Coordinates of C-alpha atoms in Angstrom, one line a residue:
M17 CA -3.1 -1.1 2.3
D18 CA 0.2 -2.3 3.7
S19 CA -1.1 -5.1 5.9
L20 CA -4.3 -6.8 7.0
Q21 CA -4.6 -8.2 10.5
L22 CA -6.6 -11.4 11.1
G23 CA -6.3 -12.1 14.9
P24 CA -2.6 -12.4 15.7
F25 CA -1.6 -12.8 12.0
I26 CA -0.4 -10.0 9.7
L27 CA -1.1 -10.6 6.1
N28 CA 0.6 -8.9 3.2
G29 CA -1.9 -6.2 2.3
R30 CA -0.4 -5.5 -1.1
L31 CA -0.6 -9.1 -2.1
I32 CA -4.2 -9.3 -1.0
L33 CA -4.9 -6.1 -2.9
Y34 CA -3.3 -7.4 -6.1
L35 CA -5.1 -10.7 -5.8
S36 CA -8.4 -8.8 -5.4
F37 CA -7.5 -6.8 -8.5
G38 CA -6.9 -10.0 -10.5
L39 CA -10.1 -11.6 -9.3
G40 CA -12.2 -8.6 -10.0
G41 CA -10.8 -8.2 -13.5
W42 CA -11.3 -11.9 -14.2
L43 CA -14.9 -11.9 -13.1
L44 CA -15.8 -8.8 -15.2
L45 CA -14.0 -10.2 -18.2
L46 CA -16.0 -13.4 -17.8
Y47 CA -19.2 -11.4 -18.1
R48 CA -17.8 -9.3 -21.0
L49 CA -16.8 -12.4 -23.0
R50 CA -19.8 -14.5 -22.1
N51 CA -20.8 -14.9 -25.7
W52 CA -17.3 -15.3 -27.2
S53 CA -16.6 -18.7 -28.7
R54 CA -12.9 -18.5 -28.0
R55 CA -13.1 -17.7 -24.3
G56 CA -10.9 -20.6 -23.4
D57 CA -8.0 -19.3 -25.5
I58 CA -8.3 -15.9 -23.8
F59 CA -8.4 -17.1 -20.2
S60 CA -5.7 -19.8 -20.5
R61 CA -3.2 -17.1 -21.5
L62 CA -4.5 -14.7 -19.0
F63 CA -4.1 -17.1 -16.2
S64 CA -0.4 -17.7 -17.3
G65 CA 0.1 -14.0 -17.4
L66 CA -1.3 -13.4 -13.9
L67 CA 1.0 -16.1 -12.5
L68 CA 3.9 -14.6 -14.3
W69 CA 3.0 -11.2 -12.9
L70 CA 3.0 -12.5 -9.3
L71 CA 6.4 -14.3 -9.7
I72 CA 8.1 -11.2 -11.2
W73 CA 6.6 -8.8 -8.7
K74 CA 7.7 -10.8 -5.7
G75 CA 11.0 -11.8 -7.2
S76 CA 11.8 -8.2 -8.2
F77 CA 13.1 -7.7 -4.7
I78 CA 16.1 -9.7 -5.6
L79 CA 16.7 -7.6 -8.7
F80 CA 16.3 -4.2 -7.1
H81 CA 17.7 -5.0 -3.6
P82 CA 20.3 -7.7 -4.2
S83 CA 22.5 -6.9 -1.2
E84 CA 19.6 -6.9 1.2
F85 CA 18.4 -10.2 -0.1
L86 CA 21.9 -11.8 0.1
S87 CA 22.3 -10.5 3.7
H88 CA 18.8 -11.5 4.8
P89 CA 17.2 -14.0 2.4
L90 CA 14.2 -14.1 4.7
S91 CA 13.3 -10.6 3.4
L92 CA 11.9 -12.1 0.2
L93 CA 8.9 -13.4 2.3
Y94 CA 7.9 -9.9 3.4
F95 CA 9.2 -7.5 0.8
D96 CA 9.0 -6.9 -3.0
G97 CA 10.4 -4.6 -5.6
G98 CA 7.9 -1.8 -4.8
V99 CA 6.7 0.5 -7.6
W100 CA 9.5 -0.6 -9.9
G101 CA 8.6 -4.2 -9.3
V102 CA 4.9 -3.6 -10.2
G103 CA 6.0 -1.8 -13.3
L104 CA 8.4 -4.5 -14.4
A105 CA 5.9 -7.3 -13.7
S106 CA 3.1 -5.4 -15.5
F107 CA 5.2 -4.8 -18.6
V108 CA 6.5 -8.3 -18.9
S109 CA 3.1 -10.0 -18.2
V110 CA 1.1 -7.8 -20.6
S111 CA 3.7 -8.2 -23.3
F112 CA 3.6 -12.0 -22.8
V113 CA -0.2 -12.3 -23.1
W114 CA -0.4 -9.8 -25.9
L115 CA 2.1 -11.7 -28.0
R116 CA 0.4 -15.0 -27.2
W117 CA -3.0 -13.6 -28.2
I118 CA -1.6 -12.2 -31.4
K119 CA -0.2 -15.6 -32.3
Q120 CA -3.6 -17.1 -31.7
G121 CA -5.1 -14.7 -34.3
F122 CA -6.7 -12.0 -32.1
M123 CA -6.7 -8.5 -33.4
H124 CA -5.0 -5.6 -31.5
R125 CA -8.4 -3.9 -31.1
Q126 CA -9.8 -7.0 -29.4
I127 CA -6.8 -7.3 -27.1
I128 CA -7.1 -3.7 -26.0
D129 CA -10.8 -4.2 -25.3
I130 CA -9.9 -7.3 -23.2
I131 CA -7.2 -5.4 -21.2
V132 CA -9.4 -2.4 -20.6
W133 CA -12.3 -4.5 -19.2
F134 CA -9.9 -6.5 -17.0
A135 CA -8.3 -3.3 -15.6
L136 CA -11.7 -1.8 -15.0
G137 CA -12.9 -4.8 -13.1
G138 CA -9.7 -5.0 -11.1
W139 CA -9.8 -1.3 -10.2
I140 CA -13.4 -1.5 -8.9
S141 CA -12.7 -4.7 -7.0
S142 CA -9.6 -3.2 -5.3
R143 CA -11.4 -0.1 -4.4
L144 CA -14.1 -2.2 -2.7
L145 CA -11.5 -4.1 -0.7
L146 CA -9.9 -0.8 0.4
L147 CA -13.3 0.6 1.2
S148 CA -13.9 -2.4 3.5
F149 CA -10.5 -2.6 5.2
G150 CA -9.0 0.8 4.6
G151 CA -9.3 2.0 8.1
E152 CA -9.4 5.8 8.5
D153 CA -8.7 6.3 4.8
R154 CA -12.1 4.8 3.7
W155 CA -13.6 8.1 2.7
G156 CA -10.8 8.5 0.2
Y157 CA -11.4 5.1 -1.3
A158 CA -15.1 5.7 -1.4
L159 CA -14.4 8.9 -3.4
H160 CA -12.2 6.9 -5.8
L161 CA -15.0 4.4 -6.3
G162 CA -17.6 7.1 -6.7
L163 CA -15.5 9.0 -9.2
T164 CA -15.0 5.8 -11.2
L165 CA -18.7 5.0 -11.3
I166 CA -19.5 8.6 -12.3
I167 CA -17.0 8.6 -15.1
L168 CA -18.3 5.3 -16.4
A169 CA -21.9 6.6 -16.3
L170 CA -20.9 9.8 -18.1
F171 CA -19.0 7.8 -20.7
W172 CA -22.0 5.5 -21.2
V173 CA -24.4 8.5 -21.7
F174 CA -21.9 10.3 -23.9
R175 CA -21.5 7.3 -26.2
T176 CA -25.2 6.5 -26.3
L177 CA -26.1 10.1 -27.2
F178 CA -23.5 10.4 -30.0
R179 CA -24.5 7.1 -31.5
E180 CA -27.9 8.7 -32.3
N181 CA -28.5 11.4 -34.9
K182 CA -28.2 14.5 -32.9
T183 CA -27.7 18.1 -34.2
K184 CA -24.3 19.7 -33.9
E185 CA -25.7 22.3 -31.4
M186 CA -27.1 19.5 -29.1
K187 CA -23.8 17.6 -29.3
R188 CA -21.9 20.8 -28.4
N189 CA -24.2 21.4 -25.4
I190 CA -23.7 17.8 -24.2
V191 CA -19.9 18.3 -24.3
V192 CA -20.2 21.5 -22.3
I193 CA -22.4 19.9 -19.7
L194 CA -20.1 16.9 -19.3
A195 CA -17.0 19.2 -19.0
L196 CA -18.8 21.2 -16.2
I197 CA -19.6 18.0 -14.4
G198 CA -16.0 16.8 -14.7
L199 CA -14.8 20.1 -13.3
V200 CA -17.2 19.8 -10.3
V201 CA -16.0 16.3 -9.6
Y202 CA -12.4 17.3 -9.9
A203 CA -12.9 20.2 -7.5
G204 CA -14.5 17.9 -5.0
Y205 CA -11.6 15.4 -5.3
D206 CA -9.0 18.2 -5.0
F207 CA -10.7 19.6 -1.9
Y208 CA -10.7 16.2 -0.2
S209 CA -7.1 15.6 -1.1
Q210 CA -6.1 18.8 0.7
V211 CA -7.9 17.9 4.0
D212 CA -5.1 16.0 5.5
K213 CA -2.5 18.6 4.6
F214 CA -3.5 21.1 7.2
S215 CA -0.9 21.2 10.0
T216 CA -1.4 21.6 13.7
D217 CA 0.9 22.3 16.6
G218 CA -0.8 19.6 18.7
S219 CA -1.7 22.0 21.5
T220 CA -5.4 21.4 21.2
L221 CA -5.3 17.7 20.4
E222 CA -6.3 14.7 22.5
V223 CA -3.9 12.0 23.6
G224 CA -4.6 8.7 21.8
I225 CA -3.1 6.1 19.5
Q226 CA -5.2 7.0 16.5
K227 CA -3.9 9.0 13.5
G228 CA -4.1 12.7 14.2
K229 CA -3.9 12.4 18.0
L230 CA -1.0 13.1 20.3
A231 CA 1.1 10.0 21.0
P232 CA 1.0 8.9 24.6
D233 CA 4.2 9.7 26.5
F234 CA 6.1 6.9 28.2
I235 CA 9.3 6.2 30.0
L236 CA 11.4 3.0 29.7
T237 CA 15.1 2.1 30.3
N238 CA 17.6 1.5 27.6
L239 CA 20.2 -1.3 27.5
K240 CA 22.4 0.7 29.8
G241 CA 19.7 1.1 32.4
E242 CA 19.2 4.8 31.6
P243 CA 15.7 6.2 31.5
V244 CA 14.4 7.3 28.1
K245 CA 11.1 9.2 27.5
L246 CA 9.3 9.7 24.3
S247 CA 8.9 13.4 25.0
D248 CA 12.8 13.6 25.1
Y249 CA 12.5 13.6 21.3
K250 CA 9.9 16.4 21.0
G251 CA 10.6 18.5 17.9
K252 CA 11.9 15.4 16.1
K253 CA 10.2 12.9 13.9
V254 CA 10.0 9.6 15.6
L255 CA 9.4 6.0 14.4
I256 CA 8.3 4.0 17.4
N257 CA 9.0 0.4 16.4
F258 CA 7.7 -2.4 18.5
W259 CA 9.8 -5.5 17.9
A260 CA 11.2 -8.8 19.4
T261 CA 14.4 -10.8 18.6
W262 CA 12.5 -14.0 18.0
C263 CA 10.1 -12.4 15.5
P264 CA 11.0 -13.3 11.9
P265 CA 9.3 -10.3 10.3
C266 CA 11.1 -8.1 12.9
Q267 CA 14.4 -9.7 11.9
A268 CA 13.8 -9.0 8.2
E269 CA 12.7 -5.4 8.9
M270 CA 15.5 -4.4 11.2
P271 CA 18.1 -3.7 8.5
H272 CA 15.6 -1.3 6.9
M273 CA 15.1 0.4 10.2
Q274 CA 18.8 0.9 10.6
K275 CA 19.1 2.2 7.1
I276 CA 16.3 4.8 7.6
Y277 CA 17.9 5.9 10.8
A278 CA 21.4 6.2 9.3
N279 CA 20.2 8.2 6.3
Y280 CA 17.7 10.5 8.1
E281 CA 19.3 11.1 11.5
S282 CA 20.8 14.4 10.3
K283 CA 17.2 15.4 9.3
D284 CA 15.9 15.1 12.9
V285 CA 14.4 11.6 12.4
V286 CA 14.8 9.1 15.2
V287 CA 14.0 5.5 15.4
L288 CA 13.0 4.4 18.9
G289 CA 13.1 0.6 19.1
V290 CA 10.7 -0.6 21.8
N291 CA 11.8 -4.2 22.5
L292 CA 9.0 -6.4 23.8
S293 CA 11.2 -7.6 26.6
F294 CA 8.3 -9.4 28.4
T295 CA 8.4 -11.9 25.6
E296 CA 12.2 -12.3 25.5
K297 CA 14.4 -14.8 27.4
G298 CA 16.4 -11.9 28.9
S299 CA 18.1 -8.6 28.1
D300 CA 21.3 -10.4 27.1
S301 CA 19.6 -11.8 24.0
V302 CA 18.5 -8.3 23.1
Q303 CA 22.0 -6.9 23.5
A304 CA 23.4 -9.8 21.4
F305 CA 20.8 -9.2 18.6
V306 CA 21.6 -5.4 18.6
D307 CA 25.3 -6.1 18.3
E308 CA 24.9 -8.7 15.6
Q309 CA 22.7 -6.4 13.5
G310 CA 24.8 -3.3 14.1
I311 CA 21.9 -1.3 15.4
S312 CA 22.8 2.2 16.4
F313 CA 19.4 3.8 17.1
P314 CA 18.0 3.9 20.7
I315 CA 16.6 0.7 22.1
V316 CA 14.4 0.6 25.1
L317 CA 13.0 -2.4 27.0
D318 CA 9.3 -2.9 27.7
K319 CA 9.8 -5.4 30.5
E320 CA 6.3 -5.4 31.8
G321 CA 4.4 -4.9 28.5
N322 CA 2.8 -1.7 29.7
V323 CA 3.8 0.4 26.7
A324 CA 2.8 -2.4 24.3
E325 CA -0.6 -2.5 26.0
L326 CA -0.9 1.3 26.0
Y327 CA -0.3 1.4 22.2
Q328 CA -2.5 -1.7 21.7
V329 CA 0.3 -3.7 19.9
S330 CA -1.3 -7.0 19.0
A331 CA 1.0 -8.0 16.1
Y332 CA 4.8 -7.7 15.6
P333 CA 6.3 -5.6 14.3
T334 CA 4.2 -2.5 14.6
T335 CA 5.5 1.0 13.9
Y336 CA 4.0 4.4 14.7
F337 CA 5.2 7.5 12.8
V338 CA 5.1 10.6 15.0
D339 CA 5.8 14.1 13.7
G340 CA 7.7 16.9 15.4
N341 CA 4.7 18.0 17.3
G342 CA 4.1 14.6 18.8
V343 CA 1.1 13.8 16.6
I344 CA 0.7 10.3 15.2
R345 CA 0.6 10.4 11.4
E346 CA 0.8 6.8 10.4
R347 CA 0.6 3.3 12.0
L348 CA 1.9 0.3 10.1
Q349 CA 1.8 -3.3 11.1
G350 CA 4.0 -6.1 9.8
A351 CA 7.5 -5.8 8.2
I352 CA 7.8 -2.6 6.2
S353 CA 10.6 -1.9 3.6
Y354 CA 12.9 1.1 3.5
D355 CA 11.0 2.6 0.6
R356 CA 7.7 2.4 2.6
M357 CA 9.4 4.0 5.6
K358 CA 10.9 6.7 3.5
A359 CA 7.5 7.6 2.0
A360 CA 5.9 7.7 5.5
V361 CA 8.7 9.9 6.9
K362 CA 8.3 12.4 4.0
N363 CA 4.7 12.8 5.1
L364 CA 5.5 13.7 8.7

């Protein structure tokens, strides 16, 4: 979940997801430790660890992308260190709370139990959030949640049965049954994961702005007054980026757009910047912004707002990822980083 739209506002989807993870883990841990006399010691350090995690995760953008931060400090509001940032924040915060708990006299086994329960609650909470706001990917998140609950149920049954005095033959049969159930569950998951990998030439698809439909064609003029059609780029992978010069997230995102275009132009990837000119003071401000940012990818002007309306753009920036057959494969709202663009382009 890259973003969450509430009216005209675009919220950082990853931040909300991680906050949901922390809240879910916290609540399940509260239940798990309800009879512990030293709950206060546990949760005081845990709270410090969570705050430390958020600070390192967000600040890791400076560490892993120093040049981009120095050039555009505003980027820190919209971007983070990505997967490496999550890994760094997790390592430092877990190490911090682990050492603090050890110093307070907790055993390693107790700490592992606490972390496992926290992670379990966080995982379930995050899957529920994605299930509610995951858009067209909700079935996948429902499968994640279902698999988690099935595994937990099997583990609980497995542990209960082996605690009792069972014969070796019965135990062996239980293991075989559990293994077969696991194989069936995995086969279902593998089948689902392959569904979206089937390709199509787009000849039998409907035109629409949803994922899996043909992107509606349009014609606009560029900064030189020349007509440009989306269909001119048929056979190429196109990022249709709706943006405006006065939009802070657009300003922060623009260097990433230029970087993806410069690095992938030779691989038939095109960034088509659709300026929301009906919101601008004039085309001169657009040209000045393009020159200042050193933008080299095509820029077209949506002076009447017809294309923005056609693509139902209600928040800025918004980017559609279209494959070589003209089929929409992804739609992302809000400022997106180079790494996120790169991942989306690889799936086209």
